[in-house]
PDB file of C-alpha atoms and ligand atoms in Angstrom:
ATOM      1  CA  MET S   1     -82.891 -22.491 105.334  1.00 64.00           C
ATOM      2  CA  SER S   2     -83.286 -20.036 102.509  1.00 73.00           C
ATOM      3  CA  ILE S   3     -86.639 -19.095 101.035  1.00 70.00           C
ATOM      4  CA  ARG S   4     -85.650 -20.805  97.814  1.00 76.00           C
ATOM      5  CA  THR S   5     -84.931 -24.106  99.564  1.00 74.00           C
ATOM      6  CA  LEU S   6     -88.182 -23.846 101.489  1.00 71.00           C
ATOM      7  CA  LEU S   7     -90.190 -23.260  98.299  1.00 68.00           C
ATOM      8  CA  LEU S   8     -88.410 -26.113  96.589  1.00 70.00           C
ATOM      9  CA  LEU S   9     -89.281 -28.413  99.493  1.00 72.00           C
ATOM     10  CA  LEU S  10     -92.898 -27.281  99.470  1.00 74.00           C
ATOM     11  CA  ILE S  11     -93.192 -28.194  95.812  1.00 73.00           C
ATOM     12  CA  ALA S  12     -90.811 -31.125  95.694  1.00 74.00           C
ATOM     13  CA  VAL S  13     -92.007 -33.077  98.734  1.00 72.00           C
ATOM     14  CA  PRO S  14     -95.670 -33.451  97.624  1.00 70.00           C
ATOM     15  CA  ALA S  15     -94.527 -34.156  94.048  1.00 72.00           C
ATOM     16  CA  VAL S  16     -92.229 -36.920  95.246  1.00 71.00           C
ATOM     17  CA  VAL S  17     -94.880 -38.331  97.603  1.00 68.00           C
ATOM     18  CA  ILE S  18     -97.657 -38.325  94.951  1.00 67.00           C
ATOM     19  CA  GLY S  19     -95.303 -39.418  92.190  1.00 70.00           C
ATOM     20  CA  GLY S  20     -93.970 -42.237  94.376  1.00 70.00           C
ATOM     21  CA  ALA S  21     -97.465 -43.322  95.336  1.00 67.00           C
ATOM     22  CA  VAL S  22     -98.592 -43.388  91.724  1.00 64.00           C
ATOM     23  CA  ALA S  23     -95.439 -45.327  90.757  1.00 71.00           C
ATOM     24  CA  LEU S  24     -96.165 -47.834  93.539  1.00 71.00           C
ATOM     25  CA  GLY S  25     -99.756 -48.185  92.357  1.00 69.00           C
ATOM     26  CA  ILE S  26    -101.297 -46.648  95.478  1.00 66.00           C
ATOM     27  CA  LYS S  27    -104.665 -45.038  94.711  1.00 63.00           C
ATOM     28  CA  PHE S  28    -105.850 -42.037  96.601  1.00 58.00           C
ATOM     29  CA  PRO S  29    -109.521 -42.231  97.428  1.00 58.00           C
ATOM     30  CA  ILE S  30    -111.276 -39.518  95.443  1.00 55.00           C
ATOM     31  CA  PRO S  31    -114.766 -38.866  96.780  1.00 53.00           C
ATOM     32  CA  ASP S  32    -117.392 -39.543  94.175  1.00 56.00           C
ATOM     33  CA  TRP S  33    -120.015 -36.896  94.763  1.00 52.00           C
ATOM     34  CA  GLY S  34    -121.690 -37.170  91.411  1.00 54.00           C
ATOM     35  CA  ARG S  35    -123.708 -33.976  90.990  1.00 50.00           C
ATOM     36  CA  GLU S  36    -124.902 -34.078  94.581  1.00 51.00           C
ATOM     37  CA  TYR S  37    -122.483 -31.426  95.690  1.00 49.00           C
ATOM     38  CA  VAL S  38    -124.135 -28.860  93.373  1.00 50.00           C
ATOM     39  CA  LEU S  39    -126.582 -26.822  95.362  1.00 50.00           C
ATOM     40  CA  SER S  40    -129.817 -26.581  93.480  1.00 47.00           C
ATOM     41  CA  PHE S  41    -132.813 -24.445  94.255  1.00 47.00           C
ATOM     42  CA  VAL S  42    -136.199 -25.583  93.145  1.00 50.00           C
ATOM     43  CA  ILE S  43    -137.850 -22.712  91.340  1.00 49.00           C
ATOM     44  CA  ALA S  44    -141.564 -22.902  90.776  1.00 49.00           C
ATOM     45  CA  GLU S  45    -142.511 -23.208  87.116  1.00 45.00           C
ATOM     46  CA  GLU S  46    -143.864 -19.683  86.864  1.00 51.00           C
ATOM     47  CA  PRO S  47    -143.912 -17.985  90.222  1.00 48.00           C
ATOM     48  CA  PRO S  48    -146.728 -15.436  90.333  1.00 54.00           C
ATOM     49  CA  ALA S  49    -145.244 -11.959  90.513  1.00 67.00           C
ATOM     50  CA  PHE S  50    -148.058 -10.847  92.787  1.00 75.00           C
ATOM     51  CA  SER S  51    -151.132 -12.257  94.420  1.00 87.00           C
ATOM     52  CA  LEU S  52    -154.399 -11.047  92.972  1.00 94.00           C
ATOM     53  CA  PRO S  53    -156.651  -9.122  95.329  1.00 96.00           C
ATOM     54  CA  GLU S  54    -160.062 -10.361  96.366  1.00 97.00           C
ATOM     55  CA  ILE S  55    -163.066  -9.284  94.328  1.00 98.00           C
ATOM     56  CA  GLU S  56    -165.834  -7.891  96.514  1.00 98.00           C
ATOM     57  CA  GLY S  57    -169.489  -7.349  95.728  1.00 97.00           C
ATOM     58  CA  PRO S  58    -171.976  -9.519  93.843  1.00 96.00           C
ATOM     59  CA  ASP S  59    -170.902 -13.116  93.292  1.00 95.00           C
ATOM     60  CA  ASP S  60    -171.755 -12.869  89.602  1.00 95.00           C
ATOM     61  CA  PRO S  61    -168.937 -12.733  87.041  1.00 94.00           C
ATOM     62  CA  ASP S  62    -171.247 -10.946  84.586  1.00 94.00           C
ATOM     63  CA  ARG S  63    -171.404  -7.902  86.828  1.00 96.00           C
ATOM     64  CA  PRO S  64    -168.983  -5.149  85.834  1.00 97.00           C
ATOM     65  CA  LEU S  65    -165.713  -5.063  87.731  1.00 98.00           C
ATOM     66  CA  VAL S  66    -163.888  -1.892  88.653  1.00 98.00           C
ATOM     67  CA  VAL S  67    -160.350  -1.990  90.014  1.00 98.00           C
ATOM     68  CA  ILE S  68    -159.554   0.908  92.335  1.00 98.00           C
ATOM     69  CA  ASP S  69    -155.893   1.770  92.653  1.00 97.00           C
ATOM     70  CA  ALA S  70    -154.765   3.866  95.611  1.00 97.00           C
ATOM     71  CA  GLY S  71    -151.482   5.436  94.486  1.00 94.00           C
ATOM     72  CA  HIS S  72    -148.137   4.994  96.255  1.00 94.00           C
ATOM     73  CA  GLY S  73    -147.971   3.182  99.632  1.00 95.00           C
ATOM     74  CA  GLY S  74    -145.377   1.629 101.905  1.00 94.00           C
ATOM     75  CA  ARG S  75    -142.098   3.502 101.797  1.00 92.00           C
ATOM     76  CA  ASP S  76    -143.381   5.675  98.939  1.00 93.00           C
ATOM     77  CA  PRO S  77    -145.501   8.385 100.591  1.00 94.00           C
ATOM     78  CA  GLY S  78    -146.294  10.265  97.360  1.00 92.00           C
ATOM     79  CA  SER S  79    -146.872  14.003  97.814  1.00 91.00           C
ATOM     80  CA  VAL S  80    -146.260  15.244 101.338  1.00 92.00           C
ATOM     81  CA  SER S  81    -147.290  18.449 103.049  1.00 92.00           C
ATOM     82  CA  GLY S  82    -146.546  18.664 106.764  1.00 91.00           C
ATOM     83  CA  ASN S  83    -147.881  15.444 108.233  1.00 93.00           C
ATOM     84  CA  VAL S  84    -150.308  14.906 105.363  1.00 94.00           C
ATOM     85  CA  ARG S  85    -149.219  12.103 103.064  1.00 95.00           C
ATOM     86  CA  GLU S  86    -150.732  11.321  99.698  1.00 94.00           C
ATOM     87  CA  LYS S  87    -150.545   7.557 100.264  1.00 96.00           C
ATOM     88  CA  ASP S  88    -152.892   7.818 103.279  1.00 97.00           C
ATOM     89  CA  ILE S  89    -155.349  10.239 101.660  1.00 97.00           C
ATOM     90  CA  VAL S  90    -155.724   8.238  98.465  1.00 97.00           C
ATOM     91  CA  LEU S  91    -156.132   4.954 100.337  1.00 98.00           C
ATOM     92  CA  ALA S  92    -158.932   6.535 102.385  1.00 98.00           C
ATOM     93  CA  ILE S  93    -160.657   7.799  99.211  1.00 98.00           C
ATOM     94  CA  ALA S  94    -160.227   4.389  97.547  1.00 98.00           C
ATOM     95  CA  LEU S  95    -161.802   2.652 100.550  1.00 98.00           C
ATOM     96  CA  ALA S  96    -164.632   5.208 100.650  1.00 98.00           C
ATOM     97  CA  LEU S  97    -165.283   4.623  96.943  1.00 98.00           C
ATOM     98  CA  ARG S  98    -165.290   0.859  97.458  1.00 98.00           C
ATOM     99  CA  ASP S  99    -167.758   1.184 100.334  1.00 98.00           C
ATOM    100  CA  GLU S 100    -169.997   3.470  98.281  1.00 97.00           C
ATOM    101  CA  LEU S 101    -170.022   1.053  95.329  1.00 98.00           C
ATOM    102  CA  LEU S 102    -170.651  -1.998  97.522  1.00 98.00           C
ATOM    103  CA  ALA S 103    -173.386  -0.261  99.530  1.00 97.00           C
ATOM    104  CA  ASN S 104    -175.359   0.575  96.402  1.00 95.00           C
ATOM    105  CA  GLY S 105    -174.742  -2.836  94.830  1.00 95.00           C
ATOM    106  CA  GLY S 106    -174.528  -4.248  91.331  1.00 95.00           C
ATOM    107  CA  ILE S 107    -170.827  -3.597  90.732  1.00 97.00           C
ATOM    108  CA  ARG S 108    -167.862  -5.774  91.665  1.00 98.00           C
ATOM    109  CA  VAL S 109    -164.853  -4.072  93.201  1.00 98.00           C
ATOM    110  CA  ALA S 110    -161.193  -4.955  93.776  1.00 98.00           C
ATOM    111  CA  LEU S 111    -158.416  -2.801  95.202  1.00 98.00           C
ATOM    112  CA  THR S 112    -154.773  -2.990  94.181  1.00 97.00           C
ATOM    113  CA  ARG S 113    -154.009  -2.262  97.816  1.00 97.00           C
ATOM    114  CA  ASP S 114    -156.263  -1.956 100.864  1.00 97.00           C
ATOM    115  CA  GLU S 115    -153.480  -1.224 103.308  1.00 97.00           C
ATOM    116  CA  ASP S 116    -150.280   0.777 103.552  1.00 97.00           C
ATOM    117  CA  LYS S 117    -148.011  -1.310 101.353  1.00 95.00           C
ATOM    118  CA  ILE S 118    -145.929  -1.064  98.212  1.00 92.00           C
ATOM    119  CA  VAL S 119    -147.469  -2.245  94.972  1.00 92.00           C
ATOM    120  CA  PRO S 120    -145.028  -1.914  92.051  1.00 91.00           C
ATOM    121  CA  LEU S 121    -146.300   0.483  89.400  1.00 89.00           C
ATOM    122  CA  ALA S 122    -146.275  -2.099  86.630  1.00 87.00           C
ATOM    123  CA  ASP S 123    -148.306  -4.567  88.727  1.00 92.00           C
ATOM    124  CA  ARG S 124    -151.230  -2.189  89.138  1.00 94.00           C
ATOM    125  CA  PRO S 125    -152.635  -2.258  85.591  1.00 93.00           C
ATOM    126  CA  GLU S 126    -151.574  -5.907  85.376  1.00 93.00           C
ATOM    127  CA  ILE S 127    -153.791  -6.740  88.378  1.00 95.00           C
ATOM    128  CA  ALA S 128    -156.716  -5.115  86.546  1.00 96.00           C
ATOM    129  CA  ARG S 129    -155.931  -7.100  83.400  1.00 93.00           C
ATOM    130  CA  GLN S 130    -155.595 -10.418  85.168  1.00 94.00           C
ATOM    131  CA  LEU S 131    -158.849  -9.920  87.044  1.00 96.00           C
ATOM    132  CA  GLY S 132    -160.557  -9.076  83.746  1.00 95.00           C
ATOM    133  CA  ALA S 133    -161.557  -5.620  84.983  1.00 97.00           C
ATOM    134  CA  ASP S 134    -163.908  -3.411  82.978  1.00 97.00           C
ATOM    135  CA  LEU S 135    -162.561  -0.179  84.410  1.00 98.00           C
ATOM    136  CA  PHE S 136    -159.469   0.975  86.279  1.00 97.00           C
ATOM    137  CA  VAL S 137    -159.330   4.096  88.442  1.00 98.00           C
ATOM    138  CA  SER S 138    -156.049   5.192  89.949  1.00 96.00           C
ATOM    139  CA  ILE S 139    -156.466   7.750  92.727  1.00 97.00           C
ATOM    140  CA  HIS S 140    -153.778  10.288  93.537  1.00 94.00           C
ATOM    141  CA  ALA S 141    -153.293  13.692  95.156  1.00 94.00           C
ATOM    142  CA  ASP S 142    -151.019  16.359  93.767  1.00 90.00           C
ATOM    143  CA  SER S 143    -148.374  18.694  95.121  1.00 89.00           C
ATOM    144  CA  ALA S 144    -147.430  22.115  93.779  1.00 87.00           C
ATOM    145  CA  GLY S 145    -144.475  22.710  96.071  1.00 84.00           C
ATOM    146  CA  GLU S 146    -144.380  26.326  97.179  1.00 84.00           C
ATOM    147  CA  LEU S 147    -147.249  27.315  94.893  1.00 88.00           C
ATOM    148  CA  ASP S 148    -149.880  26.823  97.558  1.00 88.00           C
ATOM    149  CA  GLU S 149    -152.614  28.680  95.640  1.00 90.00           C
ATOM    150  CA  ILE S 150    -152.813  25.937  92.988  1.00 91.00           C
ATOM    151  CA  SER S 151    -155.795  23.717  93.673  1.00 93.00           C
ATOM    152  CA  GLY S 152    -158.436  21.481  92.190  1.00 94.00           C
ATOM    153  CA  ALA S 153    -158.881  17.999  90.806  1.00 95.00           C
ATOM    154  CA  SER S 154    -157.931  16.788  87.347  1.00 92.00           C
ATOM    155  CA  VAL S 155    -158.474  13.578  85.429  1.00 94.00           C
ATOM    156  CA  TYR S 156    -155.725  12.011  83.342  1.00 92.00           C
ATOM    157  CA  THR S 157    -155.954   9.615  80.464  1.00 92.00           C
ATOM    158  CA  LEU S 158    -153.050   8.096  78.559  1.00 88.00           C
ATOM    159  CA  SER S 159    -151.643  10.400  75.891  1.00 84.00           C
ATOM    160  CA  SER S 160    -152.073   9.094  72.351  1.00 78.00           C
ATOM    161  CA  GLU S 161    -148.329   8.936  71.695  1.00 76.00           C
ATOM    162  CA  ALA S 162    -147.853   6.964  74.885  1.00 72.00           C
ATOM    163  CA  SER S 163    -150.870   4.898  73.946  1.00 68.00           C
ATOM    164  CA  SER S 164    -149.468   3.777  70.571  1.00 67.00           C
ATOM    165  CA  GLU S 165    -146.075   3.216  72.090  1.00 68.00           C
ATOM    166  CA  ALA S 166    -147.601   1.087  74.846  1.00 65.00           C
ATOM    167  CA  ALA S 167    -149.619  -0.838  72.272  1.00 62.00           C
ATOM    168  CA  ALA S 168    -146.505  -1.624  70.266  1.00 67.00           C
ATOM    169  CA  ARG S 169    -144.606  -2.710  73.325  1.00 65.00           C
ATOM    170  CA  PHE S 170    -147.517  -4.777  74.547  1.00 57.00           C
ATOM    171  CA  ALA S 171    -147.876  -6.474  71.182  1.00 59.00           C
ATOM    172  CA  ALA S 172    -144.209  -7.367  71.231  1.00 60.00           C
ATOM    173  CA  ARG S 173    -144.370  -8.711  74.756  1.00 52.00           C
ATOM    174  CA  GLU S 174    -147.643 -10.582  74.637  1.00 49.00           C
ATOM    175  CA  ASN S 175    -147.445 -11.684  71.066  1.00 45.00           C
ATOM    176  CA  ASN S 176    -147.714 -15.401  71.646  1.00 40.00           C
ATOM    177  CA  ALA S 177    -149.805 -15.746  74.683  1.00 41.00           C
ATOM    178  CA  ASP S 178    -152.768 -13.552  75.045  1.00 42.00           C
ATOM    179  CA  ARG S 179    -155.992 -12.146  73.898  1.00 44.00           C
ATOM    180  CA  VAL S 180    -156.867  -8.498  74.055  1.00 48.00           C
ATOM    181  CA  ASN S 181    -160.475  -7.322  74.222  1.00 46.00           C
ATOM    182  CA  GLY S 182    -161.556 -10.760  73.109  1.00 44.00           C
ATOM    183  CA  LEU S 183    -159.277 -10.657  70.082  1.00 48.00           C
ATOM    184  CA  ILE S 184    -157.082 -13.699  69.964  1.00 47.00           C
ATOM    185  CA  ILE S 185    -153.617 -12.573  69.057  1.00 51.00           C
ATOM    186  CA  GLU S 186    -151.981 -15.911  69.618  1.00 52.00           C
ATOM    187  CA  GLY S 187    -150.619 -17.351  66.408  1.00 56.00           C
ATOM    188  CA  GLN S 188    -150.962 -14.069  64.531  1.00 59.00           C
ATOM    189  CA  SER S 189    -148.030 -12.524  62.785  1.00 67.00           C
ATOM    190  CA  ASP S 190    -146.268  -9.690  64.581  1.00 70.00           C
ATOM    191  CA  GLU S 191    -147.764  -7.156  62.197  1.00 72.00           C
ATOM    192  CA  VAL S 192    -151.312  -8.421  62.634  1.00 72.00           C
ATOM    193  CA  SER S 193    -150.885  -8.589  66.412  1.00 70.00           C
ATOM    194  CA  ALA S 194    -149.613  -5.033  66.482  1.00 74.00           C
ATOM    195  CA  ILE S 195    -152.613  -3.854  64.481  1.00 77.00           C
ATOM    196  CA  LEU S 196    -155.084  -5.770  66.663  1.00 74.00           C
ATOM    197  CA  VAL S 197    -153.537  -4.389  69.829  1.00 75.00           C
ATOM    198  CA  GLU S 198    -153.506  -0.906  68.332  1.00 79.00           C
ATOM    199  CA  LEU S 199    -157.227  -1.208  67.522  1.00 80.00           C
ATOM    200  CA  SER S 200    -157.984  -2.526  70.975  1.00 81.00           C
ATOM    201  CA  GLN S 201    -155.943   0.247  72.508  1.00 83.00           C
ATOM    202  CA  ALA S 202    -157.786   2.872  70.478  1.00 86.00           C
ATOM    203  CA  ARG S 203    -161.159   1.582  71.649  1.00 89.00           C
ATOM    204  CA  THR S 204    -159.921   1.370  75.223  1.00 92.00           C
ATOM    205  CA  GLN S 205    -158.730   4.970  75.030  1.00 92.00           C
ATOM    206  CA  GLU S 206    -162.111   6.130  73.730  1.00 94.00           C
ATOM    207  CA  ASP S 207    -163.801   4.457  76.669  1.00 95.00           C
ATOM    208  CA  ALA S 208    -161.278   5.943  79.083  1.00 96.00           C
ATOM    209  CA  SER S 209    -161.909   9.425  77.663  1.00 96.00           C
ATOM    210  CA  GLU S 210    -165.631   8.961  78.044  1.00 97.00           C
ATOM    211  CA  PHE S 211    -165.192   7.888  81.651  1.00 98.00           C
ATOM    212  CA  ALA S 212    -162.905  10.856  82.325  1.00 97.00           C
ATOM    213  CA  SER S 213    -165.576  13.214  80.943  1.00 97.00           C
ATOM    214  CA  LEU S 214    -168.159  11.581  83.172  1.00 98.00           C
ATOM    215  CA  ILE S 215    -166.012  12.273  86.230  1.00 98.00           C
ATOM    216  CA  THR S 216    -165.789  15.976  85.399  1.00 97.00           C
ATOM    217  CA  ARG S 217    -169.509  16.055  84.546  1.00 97.00           C
ATOM    218  CA  GLU S 218    -170.628  14.316  87.735  1.00 97.00           C
ATOM    219  CA  GLY S 219    -168.196  16.346  89.807  1.00 96.00           C
ATOM    220  CA  ARG S 220    -169.346  19.727  88.587  1.00 94.00           C
ATOM    221  CA  GLY S 221    -170.660  21.743  91.524  1.00 92.00           C
ATOM    222  CA  GLU S 222    -169.641  18.926  93.896  1.00 93.00           C
ATOM    223  CA  ILE S 223    -165.882  19.092  93.958  1.00 93.00           C
ATOM    224  CA  GLU S 224    -163.470  21.724  92.734  1.00 94.00           C
ATOM    225  CA  PHE S 225    -161.613  21.003  89.507  1.00 95.00           C
ATOM    226  CA  HIS S 226    -158.435  22.578  88.289  1.00 90.00           C
ATOM    227  CA  PRO S 227    -159.659  25.829  86.664  1.00 88.00           C
ATOM    228  CA  THR S 228    -157.736  25.541  83.395  1.00 86.00           C
ATOM    229  CA  ALA S 229    -156.890  21.866  82.967  1.00 84.00           C
ATOM    230  CA  PRO S 230    -159.416  19.505  84.525  1.00 90.00           C
ATOM    231  CA  ARG S 231    -158.762  16.984  81.723  1.00 91.00           C
ATOM    232  CA  ARG S 232    -155.224  16.017  80.828  1.00 89.00           C
ATOM    233  CA  SER S 233    -153.284  13.297  79.117  1.00 87.00           C
ATOM    234  CA  ALA S 234    -149.841  12.050  79.933  1.00 85.00           C
ATOM    235  CA  ALA S 235    -147.562   9.065  79.468  1.00 83.00           C
ATOM    236  CA  LEU S 236    -148.479   7.400  82.742  1.00 84.00           C
ATOM    237  CA  ALA S 237    -147.305   3.834  83.239  1.00 84.00           C
ATOM    238  CA  VAL S 238    -150.258   2.990  85.434  1.00 87.00           C
ATOM    239  CA  LEU S 239    -152.672   3.694  82.539  1.00 88.00           C
ATOM    240  CA  ARG S 240    -150.999   1.425  80.003  1.00 84.00           C
ATOM    241  CA  ALA S 241    -153.303  -1.604  80.083  1.00 87.00           C
ATOM    242  CA  PRO S 242    -154.314  -1.961  76.427  1.00 84.00           C
ATOM    243  CA  ASP S 243    -157.638  -3.593  77.213  1.00 89.00           C
ATOM    244  CA  VAL S 244    -158.886  -1.951  80.407  1.00 94.00           C
ATOM    245  CA  PRO S 245    -160.134   1.643  80.149  1.00 95.00           C
ATOM    246  CA  SER S 246    -158.052   3.476  82.736  1.00 95.00           C
ATOM    247  CA  VAL S 247    -158.021   6.937  84.236  1.00 95.00           C
ATOM    248  CA  LEU S 248    -155.944   8.589  86.900  1.00 95.00           C
ATOM    249  CA  PHE S 249    -157.859  10.904  89.207  1.00 95.00           C
ATOM    250  CA  GLU S 250    -155.765  13.626  90.839  1.00 94.00           C
ATOM    251  CA  SER S 251    -158.116  14.500  93.643  1.00 95.00           C
ATOM    252  CA  GLY S 252    -156.518  17.765  94.734  1.00 94.00           C
ATOM    253  CA  PHE S 253    -153.383  19.453  96.019  1.00 94.00           C
ATOM    254  CA  VAL S 254    -151.994  18.567  99.435  1.00 94.00           C
ATOM    255  CA  THR S 255    -150.125  21.881  99.229  1.00 93.00           C
ATOM    256  CA  ASN S 256    -153.378  23.901  99.048  1.00 94.00           C
ATOM    257  CA  GLU S 257    -155.177  24.522 102.309  1.00 94.00           C
ATOM    258  CA  THR S 258    -158.745  24.193 101.017  1.00 94.00           C
ATOM    259  CA  ASP S 259    -157.952  21.003  99.109  1.00 95.00           C
ATOM    260  CA  ARG S 260    -156.002  19.585 102.032  1.00 95.00           C
ATOM    261  CA  THR S 261    -158.920  20.177 104.397  1.00 95.00           C
ATOM    262  CA  ARG S 262    -161.268  18.352 102.028  1.00 95.00           C
ATOM    263  CA  LEU S 263    -158.813  15.540 101.379  1.00 96.00           C
ATOM    264  CA  THR S 264    -158.205  14.877 105.053  1.00 96.00           C
ATOM    265  CA  SER S 265    -161.815  15.042 106.259  1.00 96.00           C
ATOM    266  CA  GLU S 266    -164.117  12.051 106.115  1.00 96.00           C
ATOM    267  CA  GLU S 267    -166.918  14.146 104.669  1.00 96.00           C
ATOM    268  CA  GLY S 268    -164.630  15.568 101.992  1.00 96.00           C
ATOM    269  CA  ARG S 269    -163.437  12.126 101.005  1.00 96.00           C
ATOM    270  CA  ARG S 270    -166.992  10.836 100.792  1.00 96.00           C
ATOM    271  CA  GLN S 271    -167.714  13.678  98.354  1.00 96.00           C
ATOM    272  CA  TYR S 272    -164.918  12.509  96.063  1.00 97.00           C
ATOM    273  CA  ALA S 273    -166.081   8.920  96.421  1.00 98.00           C
ATOM    274  CA  LYS S 274    -169.683   9.817  95.535  1.00 97.00           C
ATOM    275  CA  VAL S 275    -168.632  11.714  92.408  1.00 98.00           C
ATOM    276  CA  LEU S 276    -166.483   8.795  91.236  1.00 98.00           C
ATOM    277  CA  GLU S 277    -169.213   6.309  92.079  1.00 98.00           C
ATOM    278  CA  ARG S 278    -171.812   8.169  90.004  1.00 98.00           C
ATOM    279  CA  ALA S 279    -169.401   8.435  87.062  1.00 98.00           C
ATOM    280  CA  ILE S 280    -168.706   4.686  87.287  1.00 98.00           C
ATOM    281  CA  ARG S 281    -172.428   3.841  87.382  1.00 98.00           C
ATOM    282  CA  VAL S 282    -173.276   6.061  84.415  1.00 98.00           C
ATOM    283  CA  TYR S 283    -170.359   4.582  82.483  1.00 97.00           C
ATOM    284  CA  PHE S 284    -171.559   1.008  83.047  1.00 97.00           C
ATOM    285  CA  ALA S 285    -175.218   1.895  82.518  1.00 96.00           C
ATOM    286  CA  ARG S 286    -174.349   3.224  79.037  1.00 95.00           C
ATOM    287  CA  ARG S 287    -172.622  -0.040  78.208  1.00 90.00           C
ATOM    288  CA  LEU S 288    -175.663  -2.055  79.222  1.00 84.00           C
ATOM    289  CA  GLU S 289    -177.834   0.036  76.888  1.00 77.00           C
ATOM    290  CA  THR S 290    -175.709  -0.601  73.823  1.00 65.00           C
TER     291      THR S 290
HETATM  292 ZN1  LIG L 301    -149.469  10.364  93.241  1.00 89.82          ZN
END
């Protein structure tokens, strides 16, 4: 049998069988599945992107709330020098700061992470926003590669260009559904929303700058700051909340021996925590006065 005959049979036989059956009025049973055969997954209305951390401290919502953010975590170790990893150091400082704040009372505290785990960058300021935080402190440690003489802490705030850009983006994103610093932007035109967010952002940045200055003031003589640039600004995603004053504290360089010793010792970490705690208390005390 040639290939051609075989192909002809393969096509012709079913055609004749089906054609004959149709001609004779025989009906093939066709399963009626309706839409049941479509696999459907039930997706929650709005699945929360992350679970909010617990708020510790006084059970009084009027007390100021600070969100402490230990940088990196999980498979992101941050800066590394030998067996010293930024993610461990900054978590230890964050926990020390929490303990210091809770021990002396009056301030509520939440941590974006209290263990070695990944928290996406964008979630960190969002956690602070959703908890209604009054202040956000992100704690990091730096690396200078081979330049092991570079040392000292520095405090970052959001650069003004990044700040306006973030405000514009935020206004676009949150236009219909939010309030910023008590300003209701829902139902406002895009232009008005953008202006309101810009104003809110400007005030937030002023507060952040003041807090950053307090850290350098309270830290003077206590911890070593970067000799030329203890205060900096940069386009840091973690500082982009338009309504929560936010700073990023670079505690020191894991690549510098003196810094590394301080960063890895309990006593050294308590020193950092105490400086940050005092700056936080002064910051909130000033707000109670006005
Ligand atoms: Zn870092």
